[in-house]
CSV table of C-alpha atoms and ligand atoms in Angstrom, one decimal:
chain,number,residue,atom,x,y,z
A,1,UNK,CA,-41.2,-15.8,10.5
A,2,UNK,CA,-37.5,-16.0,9.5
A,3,UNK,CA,-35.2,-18.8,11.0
A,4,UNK,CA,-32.8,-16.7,9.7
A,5,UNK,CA,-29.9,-15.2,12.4
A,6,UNK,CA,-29.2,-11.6,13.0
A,7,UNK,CA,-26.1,-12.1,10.8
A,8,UNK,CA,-27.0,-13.9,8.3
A,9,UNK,CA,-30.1,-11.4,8.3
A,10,UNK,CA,-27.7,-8.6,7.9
A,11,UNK,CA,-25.2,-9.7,5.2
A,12,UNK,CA,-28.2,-10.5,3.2
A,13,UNK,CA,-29.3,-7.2,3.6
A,14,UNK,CA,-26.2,-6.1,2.3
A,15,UNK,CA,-26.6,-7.4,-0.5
A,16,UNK,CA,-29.5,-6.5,-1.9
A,17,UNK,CA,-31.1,-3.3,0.6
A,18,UNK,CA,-30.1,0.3,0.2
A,19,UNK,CA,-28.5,2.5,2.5
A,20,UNK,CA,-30.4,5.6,2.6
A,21,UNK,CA,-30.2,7.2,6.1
A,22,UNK,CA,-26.5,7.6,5.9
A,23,UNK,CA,-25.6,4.6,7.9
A,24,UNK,CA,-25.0,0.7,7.2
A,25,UNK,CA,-27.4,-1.8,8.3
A,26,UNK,CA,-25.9,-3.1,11.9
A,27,UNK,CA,-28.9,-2.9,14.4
A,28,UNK,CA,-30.6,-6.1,15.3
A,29,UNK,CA,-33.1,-7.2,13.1
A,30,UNK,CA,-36.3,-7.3,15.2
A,31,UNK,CA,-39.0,-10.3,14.8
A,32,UNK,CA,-41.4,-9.0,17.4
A,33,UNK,CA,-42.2,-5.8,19.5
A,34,UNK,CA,-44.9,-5.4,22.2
A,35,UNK,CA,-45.2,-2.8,24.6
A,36,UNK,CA,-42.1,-0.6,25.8
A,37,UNK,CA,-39.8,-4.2,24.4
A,38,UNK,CA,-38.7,-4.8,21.0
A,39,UNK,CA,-36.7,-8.3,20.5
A,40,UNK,CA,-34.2,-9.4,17.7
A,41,UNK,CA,-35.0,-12.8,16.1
A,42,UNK,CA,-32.2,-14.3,17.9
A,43,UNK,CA,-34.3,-13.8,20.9
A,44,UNK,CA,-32.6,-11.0,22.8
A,45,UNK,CA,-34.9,-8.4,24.0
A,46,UNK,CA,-34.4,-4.4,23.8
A,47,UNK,CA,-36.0,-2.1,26.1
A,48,UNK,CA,-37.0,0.7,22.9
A,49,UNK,CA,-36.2,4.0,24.6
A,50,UNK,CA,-37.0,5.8,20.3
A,51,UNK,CA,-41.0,4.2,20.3
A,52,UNK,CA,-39.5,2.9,17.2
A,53,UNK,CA,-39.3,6.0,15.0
A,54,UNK,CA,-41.2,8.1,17.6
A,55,UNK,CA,-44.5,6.4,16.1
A,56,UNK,CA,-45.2,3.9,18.8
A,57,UNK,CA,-46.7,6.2,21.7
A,58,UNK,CA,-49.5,4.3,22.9
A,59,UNK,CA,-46.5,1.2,22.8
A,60,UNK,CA,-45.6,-1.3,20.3
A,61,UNK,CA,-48.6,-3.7,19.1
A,62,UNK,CA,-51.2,-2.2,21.4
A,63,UNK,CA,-54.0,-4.8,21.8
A,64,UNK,CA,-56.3,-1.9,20.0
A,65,UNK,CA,-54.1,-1.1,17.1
A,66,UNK,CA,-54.5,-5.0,16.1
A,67,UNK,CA,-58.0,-4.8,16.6
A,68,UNK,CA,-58.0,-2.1,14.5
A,69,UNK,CA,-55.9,-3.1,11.8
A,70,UNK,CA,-57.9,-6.2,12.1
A,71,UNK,CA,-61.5,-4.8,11.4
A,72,UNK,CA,-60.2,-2.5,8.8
A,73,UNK,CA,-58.9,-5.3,7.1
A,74,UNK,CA,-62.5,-7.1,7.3
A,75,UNK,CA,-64.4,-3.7,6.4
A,76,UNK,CA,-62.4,-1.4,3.8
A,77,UNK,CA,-58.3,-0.8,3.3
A,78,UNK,CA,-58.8,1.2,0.3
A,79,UNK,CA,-61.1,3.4,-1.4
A,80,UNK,CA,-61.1,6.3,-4.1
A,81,UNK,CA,-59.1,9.3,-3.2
A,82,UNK,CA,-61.8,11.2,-3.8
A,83,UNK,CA,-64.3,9.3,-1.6
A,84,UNK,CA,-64.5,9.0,2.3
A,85,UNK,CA,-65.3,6.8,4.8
A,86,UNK,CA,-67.0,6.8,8.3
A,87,UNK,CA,-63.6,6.4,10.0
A,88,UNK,CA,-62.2,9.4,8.4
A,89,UNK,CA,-65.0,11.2,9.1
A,90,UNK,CA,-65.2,10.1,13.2
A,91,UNK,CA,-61.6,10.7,13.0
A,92,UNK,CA,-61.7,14.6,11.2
A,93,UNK,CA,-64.1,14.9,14.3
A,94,UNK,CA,-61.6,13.5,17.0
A,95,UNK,CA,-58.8,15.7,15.7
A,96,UNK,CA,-60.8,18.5,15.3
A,97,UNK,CA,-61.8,19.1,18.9
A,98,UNK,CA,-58.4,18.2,20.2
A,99,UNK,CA,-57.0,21.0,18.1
A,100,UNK,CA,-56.2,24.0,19.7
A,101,UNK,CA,-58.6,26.9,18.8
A,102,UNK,CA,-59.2,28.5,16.6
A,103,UNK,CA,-57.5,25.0,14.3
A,104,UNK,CA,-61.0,23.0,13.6
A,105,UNK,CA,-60.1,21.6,9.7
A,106,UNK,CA,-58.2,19.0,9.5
A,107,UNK,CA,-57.3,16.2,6.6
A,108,UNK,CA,-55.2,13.0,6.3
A,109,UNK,CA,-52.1,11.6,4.6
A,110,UNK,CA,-49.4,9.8,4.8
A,111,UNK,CA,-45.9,11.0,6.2
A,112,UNK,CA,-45.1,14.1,8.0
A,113,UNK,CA,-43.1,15.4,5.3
A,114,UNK,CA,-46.1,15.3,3.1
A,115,UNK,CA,-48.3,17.0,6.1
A,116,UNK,CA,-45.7,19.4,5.9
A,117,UNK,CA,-45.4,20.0,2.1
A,118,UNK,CA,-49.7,20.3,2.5
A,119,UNK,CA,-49.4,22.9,4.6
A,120,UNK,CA,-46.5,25.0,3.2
A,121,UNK,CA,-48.7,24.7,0.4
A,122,UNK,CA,-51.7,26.3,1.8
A,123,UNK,CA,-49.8,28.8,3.2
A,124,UNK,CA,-48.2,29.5,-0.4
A,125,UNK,CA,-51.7,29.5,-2.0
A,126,UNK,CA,-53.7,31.5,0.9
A,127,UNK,CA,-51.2,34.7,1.0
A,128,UNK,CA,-50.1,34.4,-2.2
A,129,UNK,CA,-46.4,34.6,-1.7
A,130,UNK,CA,-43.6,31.5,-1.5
A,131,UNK,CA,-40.7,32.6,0.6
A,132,UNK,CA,-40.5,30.3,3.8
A,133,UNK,CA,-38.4,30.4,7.1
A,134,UNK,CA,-37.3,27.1,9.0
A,135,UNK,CA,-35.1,27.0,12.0
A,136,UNK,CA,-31.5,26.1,12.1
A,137,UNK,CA,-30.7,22.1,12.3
A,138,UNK,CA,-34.8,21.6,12.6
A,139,UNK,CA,-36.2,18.8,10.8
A,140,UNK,CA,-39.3,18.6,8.5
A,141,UNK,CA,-38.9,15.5,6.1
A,142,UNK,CA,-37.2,14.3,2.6
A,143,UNK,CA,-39.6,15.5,0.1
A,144,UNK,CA,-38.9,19.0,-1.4
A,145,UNK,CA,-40.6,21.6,0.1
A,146,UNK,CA,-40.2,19.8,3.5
A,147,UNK,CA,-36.6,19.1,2.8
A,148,UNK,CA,-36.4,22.7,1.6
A,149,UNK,CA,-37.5,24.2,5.2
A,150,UNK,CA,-34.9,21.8,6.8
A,151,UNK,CA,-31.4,23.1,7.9
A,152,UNK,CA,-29.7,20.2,8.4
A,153,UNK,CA,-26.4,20.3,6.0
A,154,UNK,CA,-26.3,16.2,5.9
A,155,UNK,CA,-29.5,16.4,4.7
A,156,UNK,CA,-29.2,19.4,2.1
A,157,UNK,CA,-26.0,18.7,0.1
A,158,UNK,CA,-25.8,17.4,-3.1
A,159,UNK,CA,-29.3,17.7,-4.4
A,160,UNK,CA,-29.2,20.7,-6.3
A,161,UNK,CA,-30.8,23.9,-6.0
A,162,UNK,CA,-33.3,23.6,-2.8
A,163,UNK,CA,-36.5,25.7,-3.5
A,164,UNK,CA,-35.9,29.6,-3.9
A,165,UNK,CA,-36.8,31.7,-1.3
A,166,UNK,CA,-36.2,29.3,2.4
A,167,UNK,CA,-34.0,31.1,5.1
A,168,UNK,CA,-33.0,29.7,8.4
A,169,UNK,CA,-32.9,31.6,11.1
A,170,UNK,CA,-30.6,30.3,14.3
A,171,UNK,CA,-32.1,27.6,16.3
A,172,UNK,CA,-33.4,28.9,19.7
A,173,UNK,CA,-30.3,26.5,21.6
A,174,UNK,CA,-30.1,27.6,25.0
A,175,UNK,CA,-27.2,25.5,25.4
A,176,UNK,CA,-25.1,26.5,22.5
A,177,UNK,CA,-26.5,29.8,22.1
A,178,UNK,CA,-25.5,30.8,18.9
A,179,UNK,CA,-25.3,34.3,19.8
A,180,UNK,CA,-23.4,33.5,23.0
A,181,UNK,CA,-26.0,34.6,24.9
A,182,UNK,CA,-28.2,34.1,27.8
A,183,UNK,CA,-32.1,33.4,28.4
A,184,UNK,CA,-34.4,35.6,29.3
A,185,UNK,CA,-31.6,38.5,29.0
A,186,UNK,CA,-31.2,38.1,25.6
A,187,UNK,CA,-35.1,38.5,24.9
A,188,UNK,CA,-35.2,36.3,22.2
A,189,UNK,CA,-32.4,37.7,20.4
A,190,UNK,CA,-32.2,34.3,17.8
A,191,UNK,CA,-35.7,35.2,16.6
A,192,UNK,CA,-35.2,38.9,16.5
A,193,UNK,CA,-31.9,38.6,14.7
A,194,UNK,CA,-32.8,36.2,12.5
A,195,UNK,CA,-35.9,37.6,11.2
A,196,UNK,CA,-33.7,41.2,10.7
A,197,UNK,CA,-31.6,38.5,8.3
A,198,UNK,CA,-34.6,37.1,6.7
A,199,UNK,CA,-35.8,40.6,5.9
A,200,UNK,CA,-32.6,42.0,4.3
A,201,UNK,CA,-33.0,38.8,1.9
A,202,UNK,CA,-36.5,39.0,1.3
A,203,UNK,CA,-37.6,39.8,-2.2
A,204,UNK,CA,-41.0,40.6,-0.5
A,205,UNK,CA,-42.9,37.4,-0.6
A,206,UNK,CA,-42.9,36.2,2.6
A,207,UNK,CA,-45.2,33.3,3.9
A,208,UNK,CA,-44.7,31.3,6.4
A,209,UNK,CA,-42.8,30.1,9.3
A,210,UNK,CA,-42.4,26.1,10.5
A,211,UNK,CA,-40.9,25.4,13.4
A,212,UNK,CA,-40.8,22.5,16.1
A,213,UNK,CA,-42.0,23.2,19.3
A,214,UNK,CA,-39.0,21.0,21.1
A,215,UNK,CA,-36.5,20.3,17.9
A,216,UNK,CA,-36.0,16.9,18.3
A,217,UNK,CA,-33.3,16.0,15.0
A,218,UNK,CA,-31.5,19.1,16.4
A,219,UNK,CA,-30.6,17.2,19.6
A,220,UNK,CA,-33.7,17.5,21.1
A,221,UNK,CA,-33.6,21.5,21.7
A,222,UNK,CA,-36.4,23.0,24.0
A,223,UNK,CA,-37.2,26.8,23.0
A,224,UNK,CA,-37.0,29.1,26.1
A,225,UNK,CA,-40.2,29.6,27.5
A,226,UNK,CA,-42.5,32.0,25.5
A,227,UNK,CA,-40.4,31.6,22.3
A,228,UNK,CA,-43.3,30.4,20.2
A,229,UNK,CA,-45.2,33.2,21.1
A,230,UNK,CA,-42.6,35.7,20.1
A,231,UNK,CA,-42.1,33.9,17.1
A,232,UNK,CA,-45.6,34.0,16.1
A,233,UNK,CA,-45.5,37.6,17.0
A,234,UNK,CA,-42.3,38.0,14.3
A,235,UNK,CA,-44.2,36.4,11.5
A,236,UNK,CA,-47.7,38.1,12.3
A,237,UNK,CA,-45.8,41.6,12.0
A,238,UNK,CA,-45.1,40.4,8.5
A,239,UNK,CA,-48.7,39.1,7.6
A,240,UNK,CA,-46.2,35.5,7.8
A,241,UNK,CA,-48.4,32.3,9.0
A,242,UNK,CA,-47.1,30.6,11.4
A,243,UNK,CA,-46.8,26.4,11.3
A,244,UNK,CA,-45.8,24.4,14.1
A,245,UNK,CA,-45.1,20.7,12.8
A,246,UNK,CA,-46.1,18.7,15.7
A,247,UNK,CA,-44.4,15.2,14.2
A,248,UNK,CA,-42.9,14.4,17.6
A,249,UNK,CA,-44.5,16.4,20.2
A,250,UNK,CA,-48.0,16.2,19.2
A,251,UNK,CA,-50.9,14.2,21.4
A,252,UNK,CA,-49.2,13.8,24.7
A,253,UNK,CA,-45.7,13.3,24.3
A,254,UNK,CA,-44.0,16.8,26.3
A,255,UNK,CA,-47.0,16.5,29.2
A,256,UNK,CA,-49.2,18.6,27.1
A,257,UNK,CA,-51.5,17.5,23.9
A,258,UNK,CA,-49.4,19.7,21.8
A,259,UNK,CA,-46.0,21.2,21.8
A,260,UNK,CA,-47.2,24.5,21.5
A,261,UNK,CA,-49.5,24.2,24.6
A,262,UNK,CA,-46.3,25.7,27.2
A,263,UNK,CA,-46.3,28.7,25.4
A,264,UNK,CA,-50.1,28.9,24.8
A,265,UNK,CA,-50.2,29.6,20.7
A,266,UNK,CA,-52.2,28.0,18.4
A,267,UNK,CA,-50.5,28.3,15.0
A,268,UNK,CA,-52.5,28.8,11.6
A,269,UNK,CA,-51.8,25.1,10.4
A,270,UNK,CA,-50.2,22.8,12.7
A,271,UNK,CA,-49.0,19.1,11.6
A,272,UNK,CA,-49.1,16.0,13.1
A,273,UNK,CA,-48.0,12.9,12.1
A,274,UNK,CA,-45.6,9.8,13.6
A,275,UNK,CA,-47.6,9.8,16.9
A,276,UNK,CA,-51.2,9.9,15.1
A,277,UNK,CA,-51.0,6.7,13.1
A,278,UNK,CA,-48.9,4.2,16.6
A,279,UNK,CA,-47.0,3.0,13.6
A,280,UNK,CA,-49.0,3.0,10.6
A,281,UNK,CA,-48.7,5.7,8.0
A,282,UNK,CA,-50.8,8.5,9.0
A,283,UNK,CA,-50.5,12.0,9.1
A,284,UNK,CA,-52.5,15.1,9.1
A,285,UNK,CA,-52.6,18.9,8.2
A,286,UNK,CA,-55.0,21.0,10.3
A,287,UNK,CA,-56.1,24.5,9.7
A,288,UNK,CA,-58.5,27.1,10.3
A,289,UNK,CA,-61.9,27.1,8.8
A,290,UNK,CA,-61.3,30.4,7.5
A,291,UNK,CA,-57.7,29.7,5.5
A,292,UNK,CA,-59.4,26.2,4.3
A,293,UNK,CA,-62.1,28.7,3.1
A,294,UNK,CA,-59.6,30.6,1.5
A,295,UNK,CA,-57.5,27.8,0.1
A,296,UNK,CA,-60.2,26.2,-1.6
A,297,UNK,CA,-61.6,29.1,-3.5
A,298,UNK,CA,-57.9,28.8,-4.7
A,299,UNK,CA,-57.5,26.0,-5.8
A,300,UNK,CA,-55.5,24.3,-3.4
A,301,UNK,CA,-54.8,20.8,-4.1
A,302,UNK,CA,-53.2,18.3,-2.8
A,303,UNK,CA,-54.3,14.6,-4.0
A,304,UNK,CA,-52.4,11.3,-3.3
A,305,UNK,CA,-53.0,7.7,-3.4
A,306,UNK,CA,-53.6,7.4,0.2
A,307,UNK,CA,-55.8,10.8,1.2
A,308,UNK,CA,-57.9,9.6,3.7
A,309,UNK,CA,-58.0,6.1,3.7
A,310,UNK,CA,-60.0,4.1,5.8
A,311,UNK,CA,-57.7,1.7,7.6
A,312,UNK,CA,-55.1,4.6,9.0
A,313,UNK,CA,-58.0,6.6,10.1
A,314,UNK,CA,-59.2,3.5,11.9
A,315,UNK,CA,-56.2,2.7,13.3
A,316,UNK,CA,-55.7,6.7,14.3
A,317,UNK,CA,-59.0,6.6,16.2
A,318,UNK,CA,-57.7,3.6,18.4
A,319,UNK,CA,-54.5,5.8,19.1
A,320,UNK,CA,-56.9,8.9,20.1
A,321,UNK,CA,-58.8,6.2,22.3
A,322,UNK,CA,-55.8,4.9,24.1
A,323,UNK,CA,-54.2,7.9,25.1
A,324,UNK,CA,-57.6,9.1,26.4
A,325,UNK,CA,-58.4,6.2,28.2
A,326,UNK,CA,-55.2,5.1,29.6
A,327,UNK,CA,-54.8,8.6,30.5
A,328,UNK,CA,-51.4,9.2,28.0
A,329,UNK,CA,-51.0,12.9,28.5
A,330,UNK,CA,-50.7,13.3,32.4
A,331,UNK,CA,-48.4,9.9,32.4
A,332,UNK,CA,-46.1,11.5,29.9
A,333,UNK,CA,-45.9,14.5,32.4
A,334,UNK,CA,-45.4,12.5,35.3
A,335,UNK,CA,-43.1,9.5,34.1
A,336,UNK,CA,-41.1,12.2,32.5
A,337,UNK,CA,-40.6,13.9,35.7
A,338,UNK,CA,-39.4,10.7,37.2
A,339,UNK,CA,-37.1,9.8,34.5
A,340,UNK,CA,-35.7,13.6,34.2
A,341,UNK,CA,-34.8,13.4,38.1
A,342,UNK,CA,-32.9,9.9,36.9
A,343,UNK,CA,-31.2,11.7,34.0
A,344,UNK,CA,-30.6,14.4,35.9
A,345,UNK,CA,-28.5,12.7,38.4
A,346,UNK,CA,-26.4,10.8,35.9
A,347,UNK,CA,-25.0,14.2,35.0
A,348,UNK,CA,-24.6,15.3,38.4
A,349,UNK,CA,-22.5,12.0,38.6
A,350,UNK,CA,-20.6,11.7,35.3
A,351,UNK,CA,-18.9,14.8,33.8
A,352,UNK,CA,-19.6,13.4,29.9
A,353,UNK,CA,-23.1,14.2,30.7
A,354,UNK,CA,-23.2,17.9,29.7
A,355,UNK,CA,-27.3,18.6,29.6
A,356,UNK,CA,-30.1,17.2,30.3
A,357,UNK,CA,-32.9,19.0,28.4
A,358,UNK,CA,-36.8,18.3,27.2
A,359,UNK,CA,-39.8,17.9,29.2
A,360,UNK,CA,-42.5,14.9,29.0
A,361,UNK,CA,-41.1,12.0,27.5
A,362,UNK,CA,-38.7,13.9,25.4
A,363,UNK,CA,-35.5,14.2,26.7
A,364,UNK,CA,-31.8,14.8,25.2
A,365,UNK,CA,-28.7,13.4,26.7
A,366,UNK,CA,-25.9,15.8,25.4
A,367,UNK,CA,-22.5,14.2,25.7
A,368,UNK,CA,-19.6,16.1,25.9
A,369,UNK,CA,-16.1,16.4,26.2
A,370,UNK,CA,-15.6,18.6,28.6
A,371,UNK,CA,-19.1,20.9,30.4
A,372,UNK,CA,-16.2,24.1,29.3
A,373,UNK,CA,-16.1,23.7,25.9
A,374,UNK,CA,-19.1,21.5,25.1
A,375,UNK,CA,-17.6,19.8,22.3
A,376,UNK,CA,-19.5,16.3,21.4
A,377,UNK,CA,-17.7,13.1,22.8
A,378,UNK,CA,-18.5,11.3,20.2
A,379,UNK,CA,-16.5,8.3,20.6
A,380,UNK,CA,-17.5,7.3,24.1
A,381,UNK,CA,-21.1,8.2,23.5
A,382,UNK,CA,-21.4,5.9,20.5
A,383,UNK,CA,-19.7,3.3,22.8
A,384,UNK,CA,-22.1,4.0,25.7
A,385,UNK,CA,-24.8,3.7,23.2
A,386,UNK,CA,-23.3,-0.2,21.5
A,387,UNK,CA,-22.8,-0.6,25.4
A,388,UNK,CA,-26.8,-0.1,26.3
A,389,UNK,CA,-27.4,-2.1,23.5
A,390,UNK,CA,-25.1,-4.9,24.4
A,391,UNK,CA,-27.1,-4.6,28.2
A,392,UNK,CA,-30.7,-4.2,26.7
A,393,UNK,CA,-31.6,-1.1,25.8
A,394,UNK,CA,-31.7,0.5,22.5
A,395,UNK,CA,-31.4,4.4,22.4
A,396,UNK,CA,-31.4,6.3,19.1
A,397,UNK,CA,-28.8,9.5,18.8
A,398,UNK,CA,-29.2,12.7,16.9
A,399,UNK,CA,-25.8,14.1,16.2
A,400,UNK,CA,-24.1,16.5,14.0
A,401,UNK,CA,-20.2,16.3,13.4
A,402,UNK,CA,-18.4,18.2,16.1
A,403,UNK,CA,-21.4,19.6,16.8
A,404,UNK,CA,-23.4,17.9,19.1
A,405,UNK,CA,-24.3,14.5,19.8
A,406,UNK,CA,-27.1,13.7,21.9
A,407,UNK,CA,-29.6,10.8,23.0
A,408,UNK,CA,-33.1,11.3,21.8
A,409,UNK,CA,-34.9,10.0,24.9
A,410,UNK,CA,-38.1,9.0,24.4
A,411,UNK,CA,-39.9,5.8,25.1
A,412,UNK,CA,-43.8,4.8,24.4
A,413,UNK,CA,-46.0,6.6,26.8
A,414,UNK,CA,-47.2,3.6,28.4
A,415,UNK,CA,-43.4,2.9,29.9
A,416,UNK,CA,-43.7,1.3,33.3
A,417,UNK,CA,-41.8,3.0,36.1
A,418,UNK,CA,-39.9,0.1,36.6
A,419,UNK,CA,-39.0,0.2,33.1
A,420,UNK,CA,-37.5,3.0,33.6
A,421,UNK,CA,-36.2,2.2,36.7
A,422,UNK,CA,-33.9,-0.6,34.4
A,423,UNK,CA,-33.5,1.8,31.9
A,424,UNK,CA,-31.4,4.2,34.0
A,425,UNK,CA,-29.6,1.5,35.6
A,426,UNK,CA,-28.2,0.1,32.4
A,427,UNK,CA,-27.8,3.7,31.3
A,428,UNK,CA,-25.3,4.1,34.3
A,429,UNK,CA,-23.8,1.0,33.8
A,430,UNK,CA,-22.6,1.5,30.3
A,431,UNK,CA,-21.4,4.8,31.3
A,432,UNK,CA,-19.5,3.4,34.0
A,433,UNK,CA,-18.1,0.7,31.4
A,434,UNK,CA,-17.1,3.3,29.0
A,435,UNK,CA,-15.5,6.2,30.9
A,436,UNK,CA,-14.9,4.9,34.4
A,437,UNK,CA,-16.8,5.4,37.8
B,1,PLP,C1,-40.4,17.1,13.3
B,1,PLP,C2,-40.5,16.2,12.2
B,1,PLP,N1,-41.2,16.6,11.1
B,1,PLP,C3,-41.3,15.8,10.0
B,1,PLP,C4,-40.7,14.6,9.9
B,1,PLP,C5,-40.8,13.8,8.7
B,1,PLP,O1,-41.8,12.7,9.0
B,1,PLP,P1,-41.8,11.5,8.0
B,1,PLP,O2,-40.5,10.8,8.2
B,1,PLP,O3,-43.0,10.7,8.4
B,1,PLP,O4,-42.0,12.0,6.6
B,1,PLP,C6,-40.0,14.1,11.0
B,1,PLP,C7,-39.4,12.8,11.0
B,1,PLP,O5,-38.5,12.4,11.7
B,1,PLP,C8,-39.8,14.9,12.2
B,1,PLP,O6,-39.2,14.6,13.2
């Protein structure tokens, strides 16, 4: 442990750290984080409303994940790619009769971009074609392919070339339709339309869609009800596969085990990744035994240095026993309920609060300007945010320049009521700080 201070922590990382996520370093430096509670090594302790990066569902340090980590440590870290061990195994088993049907293959890696880049490649190599469609301002990771599928123009510019043949269509954004329309009398018109797009620019090679169930980098946008399924109708009616990359919404975190659950559709590869591992690398690609059939005979590979390794998959099948046991899904469902009706009554009280949106323990905050125009107040939301900070609470944003500019909220699953009790209250406090009573 450092005696280092937060600043002195900071200018040194200054010095020699680089900035690669488009920000400088200015958020405490944390020396410890149990439960719902991270704390800075000055001693000052947040209340982590992001589960860290989204990874710490079952809560920071959970007893089990040590223990895990622990026995791993004592039994096998690392092994041959090539080779697997009985905690991969139990684990493939776990994931597999979670999935939804008629998903029952699964296999591990790392990251969710790579679970992502797995299974565009399957899709790729099981219909033979490359063209891929991502929805607007939706997130799917840094690597290429992933990175390719995302819409985000931060995140796009000044690479190069992304791979031929991605198309976005518009994000399904109740809010800010893009269309300027509204649910259910537009019947879906973003998907419809967009796919019209996609076939004018087609060259004929179309396969696959990836999509979020809630997009959560997009300012945490909820599809309509039923949009997945008339999604997955648009890309069956071009022989398309459909992914859903389950990053942040998979195993519990909307109410349901997976995002796609509302809608009832079970894609033909589904991802999951952040909430798998409760911190620790691991990620997965699940399919159908039938496309893994098909995928094999050709030739699909995908081989890194960390396929199925033993100590993720150990620590993955303390995650699946926690959420089980301490009953993860239905709290999600019901602490989100409670902390929507909270949310919900800031905005009924403070005009900056322009939506509250999500479901489970994933909820946006959309600050705005006025509720007219819905431009992003950007200045008082960032000072709201230093503000919560300042009072305890760390929330993370997801904001696009005059866009929108939004709280991601979404704390571990194992959040105490009274947590979020405090959690609202310094909320409204640093509102009341910022723009007035
Ligand atoms: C929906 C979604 N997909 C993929 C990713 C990429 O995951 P990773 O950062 O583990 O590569 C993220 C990360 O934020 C995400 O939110």
């Amino acid at each position: 442990m450092s005696d280092a201070t937060n600043e002195e922590l900071l200018a040194e990382a200054r010095r020699v750290l680089v900035r690669s996520f488009g920000s400088d370093f200015t958020l405490p430096v944390i020396a410890k984080a149990e439960g719902a509670t991270i704390t800075d090594v000055d001693g000052r302790a947040y209340l982590d409303f992001s589960s860290g990066q989204m990874c710490a569902t079952v809560g920071h340090n959970h007893p089990r994940i040590a223990e895990a980590v622990r026995g791993a440590a004592d039994r096998a870290v690392h092994i041959n790619s090539a080779m697997l061990s009985p905690e991969v195994v139990r684990l493939g088993r776990r994931v597999v009769e979670l999935l939804p049907r008629p998903l029952d293959k699964v296999f591990f890696l790392s990251t969710g971009g790579e679970s992502n880049e797995a299974a565009l490649k399957i899709a790729k190599k099981v219909t033979g074609r490359y063209e891929t469609v991502g929805l607007a301002h939706s997130f799917h990771g840094s690597t290429s392919g992933a990175g390719a599928a995302t819409f985000i123009p931060s995140r796009r510019a000044g690479y190069g070339p992304p791979l031929p043949g991605t198309f976005a269509i518009p994000a399904p954004d109740c809010y800010r339709c893009p269309l300027a329309l509204t649910f259910p009398a537009c019947e879906y018109a973003c998907a419809r339309v967009g796919f019209e797009l996609v076939d004018r620019q087609s060259v004929g090679s179309l396969a696959a869609v990836i999509a979020e169930p809630i997009l959560g980098t997009a300012g945490c946008v909820e599809p309509p009800p039923g949009y997945l399924a008339e999604l997955q109708r648009l890309a069956r009616a071009r022989d398309m596969l459909l992914i859903l990359d389950e990053a942040q919404t998979g195993l519990g975190r909307t109410g349901d085990m997976w995002g796609g659950d509302r809608d009832g559709v079970a894609p033909d590869l589904l991802t999951i990744s952040k909430t798998l591992g409760g911190g620790i690398p691991l990620a997965a690609t699940a399919t159908t035994a039938a496309l893994e059939e098909r995928a094999y005979r050709a030739d699909f590979f995908f081989f890194t240095s960390h396929l199925n390794e033993p100590l993720p998959a150990a620590v993955g099948l303390a995650v699946l026993d926690v959420i089980a046991e301490e009953k993860l899904v239905d709290a999600a469902r019901d602490k989100g309920a409670h902390l929507k009706r909270g949310l919900l009554a800031l905005k009924e009280r403070y005009e900056i609060v322009g939506d509250v949106r999500g479901r489970g323990l994933l909820m946006g905050v959309d600050f705005v300007r006025d509720r007219q125009s819905k431009r992003p107040a950007e200045a008082e939301a960032e000072a709201i945010t230093r503000e919560c900070l300042r009072r305890g609470l760390f929330l993370a944003a997801t904001r696009q320049a005059s866009r929108y500019w939004v709280w991601r909220v979404a704390p571990p699953l194992t959040i105490s009521h009274a947590e979020i009790d405090r959690s609202l209250e310094i909320m409204e406090a640093a509102i009341r700080a910022v723009v007035g009573g």
